[in-house]
Amino acid sequence: FCILAVLGSRHLTHLNSRVLMLLGQLEKLNGEAVLSDAEVSRHITSKILHLIQTQEKTRKEITAKGSSGMEVILASLEVSGGRRVGVLVSKGGTAILLQLLITTSKEWPPSEELMLQLHTILAKVGPKDRKFGIKARINGALNITVSLLKQNLQNHKLLLPCLQVLRVYSANSVNAVSLGKNGVVELLFKIIGPYSKKNTSILKVTLDTLAALLKSKANARRAVDRTYVPTLLAVYQDWHRNDTRHRHVHIRKAILGCIRNITNIKLGRKAFLEADGMRILYSTSTECLSVRTLDPLINTSSLIMRKCFPKNRLPVPTIRSVFHYQLPHIPAEGPVAQLYRQPPDVDDVVDESDDNDDTEADTENDTENEEDEKNHKTQNDDIETDISKLRPKENLTRPLEDLKMYECFFPELSENFQVKVLTSCQTPAVLPKSLAPIVVPTAHAPSPLSLDGPGGAGGAGEGLAQELERVALEEDTLNGQSQSPVVGSLQGELEHDDDCSSHSSGELGVLEVPDTAALLPLHDPELYIDMVKGTKSVPQYTEVAYPDYFGHVAPTFREHILERVYGVQRAKIFQDIERMIHPNDILDKVVYDLDLKRLIDDGESLKFNSQFESGNLRKAVQVRKFEYDLILNSDINSNHYHQWFYFEVSGMRVGSSYRFNIINCEKVNSQFNYGMQVLMYSVQEAISGHPRWVRTGTEICYYKNHFSRSSIAAGGQKGKSYYTMTFTVTFQYRDDVCYFAYHYPYTYSTLKMHLQKLEALRTPQIYLRQDVLCETLGGNSCPLLTITAMPQSSSNDQICQFKNRPYVFLTARVHPGETNASWVMKGTLEFLMSPSPMAQSLRESYVFKIVPMLNPDGVINGNHRCSLSGEDLNRQWQRPSPDLHPTIFHTKGLLQYLSSIQRVPLVYCDYHGHSRKKNVFMYGCSIKETLWQTNVNAAACDLQEDLSYRTLPKILSQLAPAFSMASCSFVVEKSKESTARVVVWREIGVQKSYTMESTLCGCDQGKYKGLQIGTRELEEMGAQFCIALLRLKRLSSPLEFRNSSHFLDVENDLIESRCKVTSSTTYVLDEDEPSFMEEVDYSAESNDEPEPDPDPQETPADEDGLSDSELALRRS
Ligand SMILES: [Zn+2]
């Protein structure tokens, strides 16, 4: 290495015999490559060094033209693998080698052998040196290699190392731009040729280099201008045809790599389509399908085709919700204000701009590490670092006299139990009036069942009109049926119902309701219908979905998380691409459309319906005979949020596989890619004694599709697409009516039914109150429950104990799409009402204040996330509006009232559901743990913080099999500052303030590992939460704590968690309280198998920036 340094300075002639001899020895050693000879070679090289340092003549000799001296020395670097190269790089050898390259190039004529040797070494050194690209540019080496290449296009011996070095240069984005300007793209295209068995390694390096250069948008444009896209496609086809034994997959993949990078720009995609690229890649891929080793080709082809697939608008007139709800006033700012400010015709803007996911920053400027910095930042961006925002907020936002109105919700605090009558505290609620006849929904088999009773007049007005319209539809169906009679058991049983649809007879059909009274003590179909009558929906629904009417009995069999089947996603994507390749095969028949209301039904297609509580299907389009595209309605007063779904299907053929595609999903990823199935409810099964939701569907996957998502609905981000959730179902029964849902439905009417049934569980020991906290925007009441134990006697001691019980405040279902939260809440409520000694002990320990559904309107109207105000209610806790967010305003009011009378709850917990993670877990709040995530350690050291916020989750992790401590987090994020958890912690001062997240999918640990979650497990979770509260009580009582302190090693846990601050489990972007920052790498999504780690020799690490290094290099 020192020799190189000395020699690098000058070149002279003649060799001294002594040096010759030493070089000979070195060469011999290099040849033998015996590691133990390292000492010997060090000895020899040091002698050479001594000679050239002391004798000018020797130096001249060694570097003389025609002398092999340099080669021998350089070759010695290659011995013993990359170890010496690594040392060379670490000692700054790259710059010296580059300098040597410059010096050599100035010789005339330059020494070809030396250039060859230098490039060979540089090709090895380059990939080991992260700053190689920058160093090469600064030293001016780029042009030397390029001109050498230009002069030696036919000289294959020299070509290969030069190209290898060029490939390393090109990995640096600034270099790529500069090389492109110097005509290197064109130069490389001279080397790329048709299929040949010769010089494949040269071709491979050329293609890799080209692919690297084409990452630059300027180079991609250049390639499009020179019409290289058809050239690349032709070359690809040629190799595909001739490489029949698949010896050169790497070359074929490298060609695709070039196409992939060119098509990152709009012009490239246009050129690709014009060159018939879709058809070429589609047919070549189809031919590759049978050979597993060709998967990388298929995957890359599929990626390119999807990128180039022309973007379509969703086939809907507007992306806003079909239903409109007039707000009392439009908020001054926020998403709703934006929505209302837009002119009606610009709500869905399709732009063809480059998707940011797939393109690199154009790097005409030296901004090499900008991307890196950005990526680094997003990881910690959201953590609250402002300590003033983490400290408790003292002043109450509402005056005390204002909070007095909540006193009546706490009669337990003034109750003396001398008089038995409890005063009722209801804010004046408009009594629900029945709007229209309530009809059990149907498709063609069971006709609408009027639940008004025999001779029921049915409602007047709009509701009736809707029903008549529906009747007309039914008759069409029946006509269709009579031509091809299908006799199913359900139809047989329900045949009387046909008369019902004519409305004139008003005869009530006999519907066989499964007898589930014993299994479902809280369910009562008749009561459910009564509840529905009092539920007010914006679309004024007049139907009831069978599953909600019959109820759900959790199946006893296990439902495993699905194994991901190889190649499913790819197959689905190919079917989508075929729509473009064979457009004539596509039916494109609209079979359901909320915007149109009336459709022709020819009996050839499935029938869809979702006009019932929590339903939200907007449109169904039959694409192929057994394939349907489905579009979900946006949340009311919003133009997005689609994830939750609930709809009815009928008119199916038995034994045929139907593919359903929900084409306007928004999340970048979903548990549907990790084993989660949809839920299906078969009315036939229900009638035959199994009323239940069952996990169903095969070939399930979730992927980005070709429907363009307007930037207006994507937070201003351009070039975004929707995602498809696809699943396939084979129906088992004729004339069945089936329902599909994202998760186990739990409607507002179901809640009201359950609450009414809870009354029946009351015993003399139980203190249960049900109040109406307030009325929602949509005119529905928001229930509030108080549960505790009656005082054991009216003695002063007992009354005193009663009045001093700490409060536990629970809420759920602020997000309508998270129905699992309601099932957990159901489990909690049932446990609290149970006669077991443990439940009694729990009731004697606390007073429970529960708001089981914070967002009734959202639930009723089939929203996924928002209330009628078009806002996420779990972002309104800092400043809830009494008009727009009454449930939040008043729930917070209750908490503020408790705080004002020094009765701050011991525990607050808000139940949620999580769509991207498995298990059940909690988010809490800790200043220290938040600050540990950042570098504000100094401030954290002075803080005293009680660690007890960890106790409850810790107990749960020991108690509840679905609960995972590892997924819990106690970090406060900026984006969550207005959530219930953070506001109740900071403003109300509840130290144990949590969000409890239950998976929508299943568990990957504990007793339920590998199983999808069901209502039984969710309800069990709700009960275990109660048991955990009891244990919390016992642990905090000093007598018992002594015995069990070893049981909860909170301190140790904390230390553990502190060690893994960077792990993804401690700090998570939970979807539940989403921040739009999340990005998932979708470039790899079409790879069912991960690509093997690239050889470090092949792909050099990304370059660092210039800032310091450039100066440092210049100095050296
Ligand atoms: Zn949520």
XYZ file of N, CA and C in Angstrom, residues 478-617:
420
model
N -88.637 -12.233 -8.898
C -89.502 -13.403 -8.845
C -89.859 -13.876 -10.248
N -90.101 -12.921 -11.134
C -90.375 -13.299 -12.520
C -89.216 -14.089 -13.089
N -88.054 -13.562 -12.833
C -86.860 -14.232 -13.336
C -86.775 -15.651 -12.800
N -87.184 -15.795 -11.583
C -87.083 -17.102 -10.959
C -88.055 -18.110 -11.551
N -89.249 -17.608 -11.800
C -90.257 -18.559 -12.241
C -89.884 -19.175 -13.590
N -89.043 -18.464 -14.339
C -88.619 -19.049 -15.610
C -87.638 -20.202 -15.389
N -86.834 -20.057 -14.434
C -85.906 -21.150 -14.140
C -86.056 -21.478 -12.666
N -87.029 -22.300 -12.369
C -87.369 -22.472 -10.959
C -86.255 -23.140 -10.160
N -85.922 -22.520 -9.083
C -84.968 -23.133 -8.164
C -85.676 -23.301 -6.836
N -85.697 -24.479 -6.365
C -86.392 -24.714 -5.107
C -85.369 -24.949 -4.009
N -85.305 -24.037 -3.140
C -84.373 -24.182 -2.031
C -85.161 -24.299 -0.738
N -84.507 -24.805 0.261
C -85.204 -25.010 1.516
C -85.700 -23.680 2.072
N -84.880 -22.689 1.931
C -85.250 -21.399 2.499
C -86.481 -20.845 1.800
N -86.458 -20.994 0.473
C -87.597 -20.469 -0.274
C -88.859 -21.203 0.128
N -88.707 -22.527 0.295
C -89.859 -23.309 0.704
C -90.410 -22.815 2.030
N -89.526 -22.608 2.943
C -89.975 -22.190 4.260
C -90.553 -20.785 4.258
N -90.097 -20.014 3.319
C -90.468 -18.610 3.358
C -91.459 -18.224 2.278
N -92.061 -19.228 1.654
C -92.831 -18.887 0.460
C -93.991 -17.941 0.760
N -94.512 -18.008 1.954
C -95.616 -17.098 2.290
C -95.185 -15.651 2.200
N -93.933 -15.472 2.368
C -93.455 -14.089 2.403
C -93.675 -13.373 1.094
N -93.743 -14.140 0.020
C -93.909 -13.517 -1.287
C -95.106 -12.567 -1.295
N -96.156 -13.009 -0.654
C -97.360 -12.175 -0.617
C -97.077 -10.853 0.073
N -96.243 -10.968 1.020
C -95.952 -9.814 1.840
C -95.419 -8.650 1.010
N -94.654 -9.009 0.002
C -94.008 -7.962 -0.768
C -95.031 -7.174 -1.580
N -96.189 -7.714 -1.815
C -97.176 -6.973 -2.594
C -97.799 -5.867 -1.745
N -97.614 -5.998 -0.444
C -98.063 -4.965 0.474
C -99.569 -4.869 0.624
N -100.299 -5.464 -0.268
C -101.733 -5.313 -0.167
C -102.306 -6.263 0.882
N -101.782 -7.456 0.879
C -102.315 -8.426 1.820
C -101.847 -8.123 3.236
N -100.592 -7.695 3.313
C -100.058 -7.384 4.632
C -99.951 -8.609 5.513
N -99.936 -9.756 4.909
C -99.858 -10.981 5.694
C -98.432 -11.185 6.196
N -98.329 -11.600 7.369
C -96.990 -11.795 7.914
C -96.492 -13.204 7.620
N -95.338 -13.289 7.044
C -94.769 -14.592 6.717
C -94.254 -15.284 7.963
N -94.039 -16.549 7.832
C -93.490 -17.297 8.962
C -91.996 -17.479 8.733
N -91.239 -16.769 9.455
C -89.797 -16.899 9.317
C -89.301 -17.738 10.475
N -88.592 -18.758 10.119
C -88.098 -19.630 11.169
C -86.885 -18.994 11.826
N -87.070 -18.516 12.997
C -85.969 -17.868 13.703
C -85.237 -18.920 14.517
N -83.965 -19.063 14.332
C -83.240 -20.062 15.112
C -83.393 -19.788 16.604
N -83.583 -20.827 17.349
C -83.786 -20.649 18.780
C -82.444 -20.570 19.480
N -82.065 -19.353 19.780
C -80.741 -19.158 20.367
C -80.841 -18.590 21.769
N -82.044 -18.588 22.279
C -82.250 -17.932 23.576
C -81.312 -18.478 24.647
N -81.114 -19.805 24.616
C -80.270 -20.406 25.639
C -78.799 -20.023 25.429
N -78.418 -19.973 24.142
C -77.011 -19.678 23.846
C -76.701 -18.193 23.916
N -77.685 -17.395 23.573
C -77.451 -15.952 23.538
C -78.409 -15.246 24.492
N -78.067 -15.252 25.779
C -78.999 -14.698 26.761
C -79.283 -13.214 26.547
N -78.358 -12.521 25.897
C -78.583 -11.090 25.718
C -79.225 -10.776 24.376
N -79.589 -11.820 23.629
C -80.154 -11.561 22.311
C -81.630 -11.907 22.272
N -82.381 -11.045 21.594
C -83.804 -11.285 21.425
C -84.240 -10.624 20.121
N -84.557 -11.429 19.088
C -84.882 -10.861 17.776
C -86.006 -9.825 17.834
N -87.037 -10.112 18.592
C -88.147 -9.166 18.645
C -87.709 -7.845 19.260
N -86.945 -7.970 20.323
C -86.444 -6.768 20.975
C -85.533 -5.994 20.018
N -84.791 -6.748 19.228
C -83.891 -6.080 18.281
C -84.685 -5.200 17.325
N -85.764 -5.759 16.805
C -86.586 -4.983 15.873
C -87.122 -3.724 16.556
N -87.539 -3.864 17.794
C -88.010 -2.684 18.526
C -86.922 -1.631 18.624
N -85.729 -2.087 18.854
C -84.606 -1.160 18.986
C -84.336 -0.463 17.660
N -84.390 -1.239 16.580
C -84.128 -0.666 15.257
C -85.116 0.465 14.971
N -86.331 0.275 15.414
C -87.356 1.291 15.143
C -86.991 2.641 15.750
N -86.232 2.610 16.820
C -85.860 3.859 17.451
C -84.508 4.396 16.984
N -83.880 3.700 16.059
C -82.553 4.117 15.592
C -82.690 4.992 14.357
N -82.057 6.133 14.393
C -82.203 7.067 13.268
C -80.965 7.063 12.387
N -81.162 6.664 11.141
C -80.038 6.662 10.206
C -80.237 7.760 9.179
N -79.151 8.258 8.645
C -79.250 9.298 7.625
C -79.992 8.781 6.391
N -79.694 7.564 5.906
C -80.437 7.071 4.736
C -81.843 6.577 5.084
N -82.228 6.678 6.340
C -83.531 6.204 6.814
C -83.769 4.754 6.425
N -82.899 3.911 6.868
C -82.986 2.491 6.553
C -84.291 1.906 7.057
N -84.853 1.011 6.252
C -86.091 0.368 6.650
C -85.910 -1.147 6.740
N -84.678 -1.597 6.584
C -84.444 -3.033 6.604
C -83.515 -3.419 7.743
N -83.569 -4.678 8.044
C -82.707 -5.213 9.095
C -81.905 -6.358 8.490
N -80.648 -6.393 8.771
C -79.845 -7.504 8.260
C -80.114 -8.746 9.113
N -80.229 -9.874 8.439
C -80.494 -11.119 9.154
C -79.533 -11.390 10.308
N -78.223 -11.193 10.102
C -77.307 -11.559 11.197
C -77.596 -10.790 12.483
N -77.993 -9.511 12.329
C -78.254 -8.716 13.520
C -79.564 -9.158 14.160
N -80.457 -9.637 13.312
C -81.769 -10.067 13.779
C -81.679 -11.435 14.468
N -80.975 -12.356 13.828
C -80.857 -13.709 14.385
C -79.851 -13.797 15.530
N -78.831 -13.005 15.444
C -77.761 -13.089 16.435
C -76.625 -13.991 15.971
N -75.563 -13.956 16.731
C -74.358 -14.700 16.366
C -73.944 -15.594 17.526
N -73.874 -16.888 17.259
C -73.373 -17.842 18.246
C -71.966 -18.246 17.806
N -70.984 -17.869 18.584
C -69.598 -18.118 18.169
C -69.383 -19.606 17.902
N -68.792 -19.937 16.754
C -68.562 -21.354 16.447
C -67.605 -21.978 17.453
N -67.711 -23.283 17.597
C -66.849 -23.954 18.571
C -65.551 -24.420 17.931
N -65.531 -24.472 16.587
C -64.291 -24.918 15.937
C -63.274 -23.787 15.890
N -62.031 -24.206 15.707
C -60.952 -23.213 15.671
C -60.835 -22.626 14.279
N -60.546 -21.359 14.229
C -60.357 -20.707 12.930
C -58.914 -20.221 12.852
N -58.127 -20.976 12.117
C -56.697 -20.694 12.052
C -56.384 -19.491 11.181
N -55.326 -18.823 11.540
C -54.820 -17.768 10.671
C -54.343 -18.454 9.390
N -54.780 -17.946 8.244
C -54.467 -18.612 6.976
C -52.980 -18.547 6.673
N -52.474 -19.652 6.172
C -51.109 -19.661 5.655
C -51.134 -18.910 4.330
N -50.124 -18.144 4.113
C -50.079 -17.425 2.849
C -49.712 -18.391 1.732
N -50.599 -18.504 0.759
C -50.353 -19.439 -0.339
C -49.458 -18.770 -1.383
N -48.501 -19.532 -1.847
C -47.542 -18.953 -2.784
C -48.217 -18.485 -4.078
N -47.869 -17.285 -4.478
C -48.270 -16.817 -5.804
C -49.683 -16.298 -5.940
N -50.424 -16.200 -4.824
C -51.815 -15.743 -4.939
C -51.898 -14.305 -5.442
N -51.132 -13.465 -4.803
C -51.197 -12.057 -5.175
C -50.842 -11.864 -6.646
N -49.828 -12.575 -7.068
C -49.389 -12.472 -8.447
C -50.514 -12.896 -9.401
N -51.143 -14.013 -9.065
C -52.218 -14.508 -9.926
C -53.343 -13.480 -10.017
N -53.661 -12.860 -8.903
C -54.744 -11.869 -8.894
C -54.365 -10.665 -9.745
N -53.120 -10.248 -9.598
C -52.667 -9.097 -10.357
C -52.697 -9.404 -11.854
N -52.325 -10.619 -12.192
C -52.359 -10.986 -13.608
C -53.789 -10.970 -14.140
N -54.718 -11.417 -13.304
C -56.118 -11.344 -13.755
C -56.543 -9.897 -13.982
N -56.044 -9.018 -13.138
C -56.358 -7.598 -13.326
C -55.741 -7.075 -14.618
N -54.522 -7.507 -14.892
C -53.848 -7.035 -16.100
C -54.562 -7.554 -17.343
N -55.101 -8.758 -17.232
C -55.850 -9.312 -18.362
C -57.031 -8.436 -18.763
N -57.535 -7.666 -17.812
C -58.635 -6.768 -18.161
C -58.211 -5.818 -19.266
N -56.939 -5.458 -19.234
C -56.445 -4.523 -20.232
C -56.050 -5.257 -21.510
N -55.514 -6.459 -21.327
C -55.054 -7.215 -22.492
C -56.250 -7.751 -23.299
N -57.258 -8.195 -22.579
C -58.439 -8.739 -23.274
C -59.684 -7.957 -22.858
N -59.801 -6.727 -23.288
C -60.920 -5.897 -22.811
C -62.285 -6.460 -23.192
N -62.342 -7.265 -24.236
C -63.645 -7.782 -24.657
C -64.217 -8.818 -23.708
N -63.343 -9.386 -22.873
C -63.827 -10.381 -21.920
C -64.500 -9.752 -20.698
N -64.444 -8.451 -20.610
C -64.920 -7.793 -19.400
C -66.368 -7.343 -19.557
N -67.193 -7.752 -18.593
C -68.628 -7.445 -18.681
C -68.926 -5.989 -18.319
N -68.299 -5.539 -17.239
C -68.497 -4.157 -16.798
C -69.976 -3.834 -16.585
N -70.640 -4.692 -15.883
C -72.086 -4.529 -15.687
C -72.371 -4.102 -14.251
N -73.018 -2.957 -14.125
C -73.317 -2.444 -12.790
C -74.509 -3.210 -12.231
N -74.314 -3.865 -11.093
C -75.415 -4.656 -10.542
C -75.969 -4.078 -9.244
N -75.264 -3.111 -8.716
C -75.763 -2.456 -7.502
C -75.187 -1.059 -7.490
N -76.026 -0.078 -7.209
C -75.511 1.283 -7.257
C -76.393 2.200 -6.416
N -75.858 2.638 -5.320
C -76.618 3.524 -4.443
C -76.907 4.856 -5.109
N -76.038 5.258 -6.042
C -76.233 6.548 -6.688
C -77.417 6.509 -7.651
N -77.687 5.317 -8.193
C -78.731 5.203 -9.204
C -80.051 4.695 -8.642
N -79.969 3.940 -7.569
C -81.142 3.372 -6.891
C -81.808 2.221 -7.665
N -82.050 2.341 -8.947
C -82.817 1.316 -9.643
C -81.948 0.655 -10.719
N -81.967 -0.647 -10.745
C -81.147 -1.366 -11.715
C -81.938 -2.504 -12.331
N -81.575 -2.822 -13.532
C -82.235 -3.958 -14.178
C -81.580 -5.237 -13.683
N -82.390 -6.188 -13.366
C -81.852 -7.460 -12.908
C -82.312 -8.557 -13.858
N -81.362 -9.189 -14.511
C -81.725 -10.229 -15.478
C -81.500 -11.627 -14.907
N -81.272 -11.701 -13.614
C -81.113 -13.006 -12.993
C -79.778 -13.675 -13.271
N -78.918 -12.976 -13.996
C -77.638 -13.572 -14.365
C -76.529 -13.201 -13.386
N -76.816 -12.251 -12.553
C -75.750 -11.737 -11.700
C -76.120 -11.900 -10.237
N -75.132 -11.779 -9.403
C -75.386 -11.759 -7.974
C -76.168 -10.503 -7.634
N -76.902 -10.580 -6.559
C -77.603 -9.387 -6.090
C -76.953 -8.903 -4.805
N -76.840 -7.615 -4.707
C -76.177 -7.020 -3.552
C -77.136 -6.092 -2.831
N -76.892 -5.930 -1.563
C -77.670 -4.976 -0.790
C -76.865 -4.616 0.453
N -76.962 -3.370 0.850
C -76.368 -3.034 2.153
C -77.126 -1.883 2.778
N -78.398 -1.793 2.434
C -79.179 -0.674 2.978
C -79.805 -1.054 4.303
N -78.899 -1.285 5.241
C -79.324 -1.573 6.608
C -78.258 -1.027 7.543
N -78.559 -1.028 8.816
C -77.663 -0.420 9.794
C -76.240 -0.966 9.662
N -75.283 -0.064 9.636
C -73.850 -0.369 9.509
C -73.435 -0.856 8.125
N -74.376 -0.969 7.195
C -74.026 -1.363 5.827
C -73.384 -0.196 5.098
N -72.523 -0.492 4.146
C -71.859 0.627 3.463
C -71.390 0.306 2.049
N -72.019 -0.657 1.390
C -71.630 -0.912 0.003
C -72.257 0.157 -0.881
